[in-house]
Short mmCIF file of C-alpha atoms and ligand atoms in Angstrom, two decimals:
data_model
loop_
_atom_site.label_atom_id
_atom_site.label_comp_id
_atom_site.label_asym_id
_atom_site.label_seq_id
_atom_site.Cartn_x
_atom_site.Cartn_y
_atom_site.Cartn_z
CA MET O 483 -62.07 -31.51 -77.70
CA ARG O 484 -58.81 -29.62 -78.05
CA TRP O 485 -56.67 -31.69 -80.11
CA LYS O 486 -55.60 -30.08 -83.75
CA GLY O 487 -51.77 -29.71 -83.61
CA ARG O 488 -51.03 -31.68 -80.47
CA THR O 489 -48.38 -34.47 -80.58
CA GLN O 490 -49.25 -37.75 -81.63
CA SER O 491 -48.31 -41.02 -80.03
CA GLY O 492 -45.78 -43.00 -81.94
CA ASN O 493 -47.37 -46.27 -81.31
CA VAL O 494 -49.75 -46.53 -83.80
CA GLU O 495 -49.96 -49.64 -86.44
CA ASP O 496 -51.25 -48.38 -89.31
CA ARG O 497 -52.64 -51.16 -91.26
CA ARG O 498 -55.28 -48.74 -93.99
CA GLY O 499 -54.28 -49.70 -97.34
CA MET O 500 -51.92 -52.45 -96.87
CA SER O 501 -51.74 -54.51 -100.47
CA GLY O 502 -51.15 -58.06 -100.72
CA GLY O 503 -47.22 -57.92 -100.69
CA LYS O 504 -46.99 -60.30 -98.19
CA ILE O 505 -49.52 -62.54 -99.74
CA ALA O 506 -47.39 -63.09 -102.33
CA ALA O 507 -44.55 -63.51 -100.73
CA GLY O 508 -46.61 -66.68 -98.73
CA GLY O 509 -47.69 -68.52 -101.84
CA GLY O 510 -49.72 -66.07 -104.30
CA ILE O 511 -53.14 -66.42 -104.43
CA GLY O 512 -52.84 -70.22 -103.38
CA THR O 513 -52.55 -68.69 -100.10
CA LEU O 514 -55.54 -66.67 -100.11
CA ALA O 515 -57.44 -69.23 -101.79
CA ILE O 516 -56.90 -71.83 -98.92
CA VAL O 517 -57.61 -68.77 -96.67
CA LEU O 518 -60.90 -68.19 -97.70
CA ILE O 519 -61.86 -72.17 -98.18
CA VAL O 520 -60.63 -72.30 -94.21
CA TRP O 521 -62.76 -69.72 -93.35
CA LEU O 522 -65.93 -70.30 -95.21
CA LEU O 523 -65.66 -73.84 -93.73
CA GLY O 524 -65.78 -72.32 -90.28
CA GLY O 525 -62.26 -73.17 -89.17
CA ASN O 526 -59.71 -70.58 -88.25
CA PRO O 527 -57.16 -69.59 -91.01
CA SER O 528 -55.47 -67.00 -88.47
CA GLN O 529 -51.89 -69.32 -89.12
CA LEU O 530 -52.10 -68.69 -92.58
CA ILE O 531 -53.24 -65.20 -92.23
CA ASN O 532 -50.65 -63.97 -89.83
CA ASN O 533 -47.84 -63.18 -91.57
CA MET O 534 -50.18 -61.66 -94.30
CA GLN O 535 -51.39 -58.46 -92.18
CA SER O 536 -53.55 -57.22 -95.28
CA GLY O 537 -56.52 -55.11 -95.23
CA PRO O 538 -58.16 -54.68 -98.44
CA GLU O 539 -57.29 -51.20 -100.07
CA THR O 540 -59.04 -48.20 -98.91
CA GLY O 541 -61.60 -48.36 -101.62
CA GLY O 542 -61.76 -45.60 -104.13
CA ALA O 543 -59.76 -42.87 -104.01
CA ASP O 544 -62.19 -40.22 -103.24
CA PRO O 545 -59.92 -37.27 -102.18
CA ALA O 546 -62.51 -36.01 -99.36
CA VAL O 547 -62.41 -39.31 -97.92
CA ILE O 548 -59.07 -39.93 -97.50
CA GLU O 549 -58.63 -36.38 -96.25
CA ALA O 550 -60.86 -37.21 -93.65
CA GLU O 551 -59.40 -40.18 -92.68
CA ALA O 552 -56.09 -38.64 -92.57
CA GLU O 553 -57.51 -36.55 -89.97
CA LEU O 554 -59.30 -39.07 -88.09
CA ALA O 555 -55.91 -40.98 -87.89
CA GLU O 556 -54.06 -38.15 -86.21
CA PHE O 557 -57.07 -37.65 -84.25
CA ALA O 558 -56.63 -40.98 -82.96
CA GLY O 559 -52.85 -41.22 -82.43
CA VAL O 560 -53.12 -37.44 -80.28
CA VAL O 561 -55.95 -39.30 -78.37
CA LEU O 562 -53.79 -42.74 -77.56
CA LYS O 563 -50.76 -40.03 -76.85
CA ASP O 564 -52.97 -38.35 -74.00
CA THR O 565 -53.59 -42.17 -72.48
CA GLU O 566 -49.82 -42.72 -72.60
CA ASP O 567 -49.06 -39.60 -70.87
CA ILE O 568 -51.78 -39.87 -68.30
CA TRP O 569 -51.60 -43.79 -67.34
CA THR O 570 -47.91 -43.65 -67.24
CA VAL O 571 -48.06 -41.15 -64.26
CA LEU O 572 -50.99 -43.11 -62.55
CA PHE O 573 -49.16 -45.93 -63.06
CA SER O 574 -45.90 -44.50 -61.63
CA GLN O 575 -47.74 -43.36 -58.43
CA SER O 576 -48.99 -46.55 -57.75
CA GLY O 577 -45.08 -48.43 -58.08
CA ASN O 578 -46.04 -49.37 -61.50
CA THR O 579 -44.97 -49.07 -65.12
CA TYR O 580 -47.29 -48.62 -67.72
CA LYS O 581 -46.91 -50.67 -70.90
CA VAL O 582 -48.31 -48.88 -73.79
CA PRO O 583 -50.33 -50.57 -76.05
CA THR O 584 -50.12 -50.32 -79.65
CA LEU O 585 -52.82 -48.58 -81.66
CA VAL O 586 -54.18 -50.35 -85.13
CA LEU O 587 -55.41 -48.69 -87.60
CA PHE O 588 -57.40 -50.52 -90.50
CA SER O 589 -59.76 -50.67 -92.89
CA GLY O 590 -62.43 -53.26 -94.05
CA ALA O 591 -60.85 -56.12 -91.62
CA ALA O 592 -57.75 -57.11 -89.57
CA GLU O 593 -56.36 -59.92 -88.05
CA SER O 594 -55.51 -59.88 -84.63
CA ALA O 595 -54.66 -62.51 -81.43
CA CYS O 596 -58.50 -62.43 -80.88
CA GLY O 597 -59.43 -63.76 -84.39
CA TYR O 598 -60.48 -62.34 -87.63
CA SER O 599 -62.57 -59.28 -87.36
CA SER O 600 -64.68 -57.26 -89.59
CA SER O 601 -65.30 -53.66 -89.77
CA ALA O 602 -68.79 -54.40 -88.26
CA THR O 603 -67.27 -55.13 -85.11
CA GLY O 604 -66.41 -51.63 -84.15
CA PRO O 605 -63.48 -50.79 -81.94
CA PHE O 606 -62.11 -53.29 -79.71
CA TYR O 607 -59.09 -54.43 -77.23
CA CYS O 608 -57.39 -57.89 -77.80
CA PRO O 609 -55.73 -59.11 -74.68
CA GLY O 610 -54.07 -61.37 -76.78
CA ASP O 611 -51.38 -58.91 -78.53
CA GLU O 612 -52.35 -55.88 -76.23
CA LYS O 613 -53.34 -53.95 -79.32
CA VAL O 614 -56.43 -51.69 -79.78
CA TYR O 615 -58.21 -51.98 -83.23
CA ILE O 616 -60.00 -49.54 -85.08
CA ASP O 617 -61.48 -49.61 -88.24
CA LEU O 618 -61.53 -45.54 -89.39
CA SER O 619 -64.59 -45.94 -91.66
CA PHE O 620 -66.19 -47.08 -88.32
CA LEU O 621 -64.63 -43.82 -86.98
CA ALA O 622 -65.75 -41.86 -89.95
CA ASP O 623 -69.54 -42.71 -89.71
CA LEU O 624 -69.60 -41.88 -86.34
CA GLN O 625 -68.31 -38.63 -87.05
CA LYS O 626 -70.96 -38.17 -89.52
CA LYS O 627 -73.77 -39.68 -87.21
CA LEU O 628 -72.43 -36.70 -84.40
CA GLY O 629 -71.55 -34.05 -86.48
CA ALA O 630 -68.79 -31.64 -85.39
CA HIS O 631 -69.07 -32.08 -82.21
CA GLY O 632 -68.51 -35.59 -81.79
CA ASP O 633 -64.65 -35.48 -81.08
CA PHE O 634 -64.93 -36.15 -77.54
CA ALA O 635 -67.36 -38.75 -78.09
CA MET O 636 -64.78 -40.50 -80.50
CA ALA O 637 -62.19 -39.85 -77.83
CA TYR O 638 -63.86 -41.50 -74.88
CA ILE O 639 -64.41 -44.70 -77.34
CA ILE O 640 -60.70 -45.13 -77.71
CA ALA O 641 -60.32 -44.07 -73.77
CA HIS O 642 -62.50 -47.18 -73.18
CA GLU O 643 -60.51 -49.43 -75.26
CA VAL O 644 -57.39 -48.33 -73.43
CA GLY O 645 -59.13 -49.01 -70.47
CA HIS O 646 -59.36 -52.67 -71.29
CA HIS O 647 -55.62 -52.47 -71.86
CA VAL O 648 -55.22 -51.00 -68.10
CA GLN O 649 -57.73 -54.01 -66.68
CA LYS O 650 -55.22 -56.62 -68.50
CA LEU O 651 -52.24 -54.96 -67.01
CA LEU O 652 -53.69 -54.76 -63.45
CA GLY O 653 -54.72 -58.49 -63.63
CA ILE O 654 -58.28 -57.78 -63.87
CA THR O 655 -59.00 -59.46 -67.24
CA ASP O 656 -56.69 -62.66 -66.49
CA GLN O 657 -59.08 -62.64 -62.87
CA LEU O 658 -62.08 -62.92 -65.10
CA ASP O 659 -60.89 -65.27 -67.63
CA GLN O 660 -60.69 -67.69 -64.49
CA LEU O 661 -64.25 -67.67 -63.84
CA ARG O 662 -64.70 -68.97 -67.49
CA GLY O 663 -66.33 -72.05 -66.95
CA ARG O 664 -66.50 -72.28 -63.46
CA VAL O 665 -69.62 -70.04 -62.97
CA ASP O 666 -72.82 -70.46 -65.21
CA GLU O 667 -72.89 -68.09 -68.22
CA THR O 668 -75.53 -65.67 -66.50
CA GLU O 669 -72.92 -65.37 -63.70
CA PHE O 670 -70.16 -64.82 -66.38
CA ASN O 671 -72.22 -62.30 -68.22
CA ARG O 672 -72.83 -60.57 -65.22
CA ASN O 673 -69.25 -60.12 -64.45
CA LEU O 674 -68.36 -59.26 -68.20
CA VAL O 675 -70.86 -56.23 -67.78
CA LYS O 676 -68.75 -55.27 -64.80
CA LEU O 677 -66.03 -54.99 -66.97
CA GLU O 678 -67.39 -53.03 -69.17
CA LEU O 679 -68.62 -50.68 -66.97
CA GLN O 680 -65.15 -50.50 -65.27
CA ALA O 681 -63.80 -49.31 -68.89
CA ASP O 682 -66.16 -46.50 -68.77
CA PHE O 683 -64.74 -45.63 -65.35
CA LEU O 684 -60.96 -46.02 -66.34
CA ALA O 685 -62.08 -43.57 -69.63
CA GLY O 686 -63.45 -41.38 -67.13
CA VAL O 687 -60.50 -41.82 -65.02
CA TRP O 688 -58.17 -40.32 -67.91
CA ALA O 689 -60.76 -37.65 -68.86
CA HIS O 690 -60.34 -35.82 -65.15
CA HIS O 691 -56.07 -36.26 -65.77
CA ALA O 692 -56.00 -34.92 -69.17
CA GLN O 693 -58.21 -32.03 -68.66
CA ARG O 694 -56.52 -31.08 -65.08
CA THR O 695 -53.02 -31.47 -66.83
CA LYS O 696 -53.93 -30.28 -70.74
CA ASN O 697 -57.18 -28.62 -70.52
CA ILE O 698 -58.49 -30.96 -73.48
CA LEU O 699 -62.26 -30.38 -72.86
CA GLU O 700 -64.60 -27.59 -74.59
CA GLU O 701 -67.75 -27.02 -73.32
CA GLY O 702 -70.46 -29.27 -74.07
CA ASP O 703 -67.88 -32.42 -74.58
CA ILE O 704 -68.93 -34.86 -71.78
CA GLU O 705 -72.45 -34.77 -72.27
CA GLU O 706 -71.64 -35.14 -76.01
CA ALA O 707 -69.69 -38.48 -74.94
CA MET O 708 -72.41 -39.79 -73.06
CA ASN O 709 -75.13 -39.29 -75.81
CA ALA O 710 -72.81 -41.06 -77.92
CA ALA O 711 -71.86 -43.98 -75.49
CA GLU O 712 -75.89 -44.29 -75.71
CA ALA O 713 -76.48 -44.03 -79.27
CA VAL O 714 -73.56 -45.99 -80.74
CA GLY O 715 -73.07 -49.14 -78.60
CA ASP O 716 -70.11 -50.62 -77.34
CA ASP O 717 -67.32 -52.77 -78.76
CA ARG O 718 -67.89 -56.24 -78.38
CA ILE O 719 -65.59 -58.32 -76.04
CA GLN O 720 -62.90 -60.54 -77.49
CA MET O 721 -61.49 -62.41 -74.59
CA GLN O 722 -57.78 -63.90 -75.13
CA SER O 723 -58.75 -67.42 -74.06
CA GLN O 724 -61.52 -67.81 -76.12
CA GLY O 725 -59.52 -66.55 -79.48
CA TYR O 726 -62.56 -65.57 -81.06
CA VAL O 727 -65.39 -62.77 -81.05
CA VAL O 728 -67.75 -63.77 -78.00
CA PRO O 729 -71.17 -63.30 -79.48
CA ASP O 730 -72.88 -60.03 -77.93
CA ALA O 731 -75.39 -61.93 -75.98
CA PHE O 732 -75.04 -59.55 -72.87
CA THR O 733 -75.33 -56.16 -72.29
CA HIS O 734 -72.73 -53.38 -71.26
CA GLY O 735 -74.63 -52.14 -68.77
CA THR O 736 -77.73 -49.67 -69.11
CA SER O 737 -76.62 -46.27 -70.73
CA GLU O 738 -77.05 -45.07 -67.26
CA GLN O 739 -75.18 -47.22 -65.45
CA ARG O 740 -72.52 -46.75 -67.96
CA LYS O 741 -72.84 -42.70 -67.50
CA THR O 742 -72.59 -43.08 -63.71
CA TRP O 743 -69.29 -44.99 -63.72
CA PHE O 744 -67.69 -42.64 -66.22
CA MET O 745 -69.15 -39.79 -64.70
CA ARG O 746 -67.56 -41.10 -61.04
CA GLY O 747 -64.08 -41.75 -62.74
CA PHE O 748 -64.50 -38.20 -64.33
CA ARG O 749 -65.32 -36.56 -61.10
CA THR O 750 -62.42 -38.35 -58.80
CA GLY O 751 -59.98 -39.03 -61.16
CA ASP O 752 -59.06 -41.95 -58.43
CA MET O 753 -58.62 -45.46 -59.40
CA SER O 754 -59.69 -46.39 -56.35
CA GLN O 755 -62.98 -45.75 -56.66
CA GLY O 756 -63.50 -48.23 -59.51
CA ASP O 757 -64.50 -51.63 -58.26
CA THR O 758 -67.50 -51.99 -60.35
CA PHE O 759 -67.20 -55.97 -59.23
CA SER O 760 -68.39 -55.33 -55.72
CA GLU O 761 -70.64 -52.97 -56.14
CA ASN O 762 -74.68 -53.77 -57.77
ZN1 LIG W 1042 -65.34 -52.31 -74.09
#
């Protein structure tokens, strides 16, 4: 993927290496201890953590790690900018306004309107605060696994999360949320899979238009992204109303389904082709 030196989004919230400045303001070690106790007892300490917005410091000061993460942060900013440009145009074409999401880069753990997440969660979108959360160490890990040719795979993951934001703006997430409790769990999970496949489709639509208008793709990029999707799995859905991470009891669709929907979006670039809910 061609990304070096291109414009980055201004909507990145970098929470990496945030230290406890706000913790001290909130009552020093006392607050932190209470948060931990509430957490250990299985409660939700989000109120307490709300103003802290802190993650652990970025580990040791290994310059190679710092440099690699800085590059990944820049990369994520460029991809986010690409999604902003494309979705702004596509929304305005249908008479809508695209409200850009924020990308939160964190290390270790992050607090969101959807609850408390450790890096083990992987990238996710929180409909409650309309932010995409990515642990850079997750991306660094992914890059290590994929090698030098994995950049478009990472772009695909970011575009998929932004796809969830598009679903939120279009009211699809809310519609699905209203099904909760009204249909049995199997049926609800089936719909969650369709939501995931549609996010893949939307990532494909984005790639189509990004390629057409910005020529971002290099030979083999699409194949690499599709292979990576199989290798690394997906985010876990976090639903606004639930307020915590939904156990990953459902699948995100078979890799064949995911590929099919991404490719349909990529080939057509046509939003009207993406009704994963009506199709089998
Ligand atoms: Zn997803």
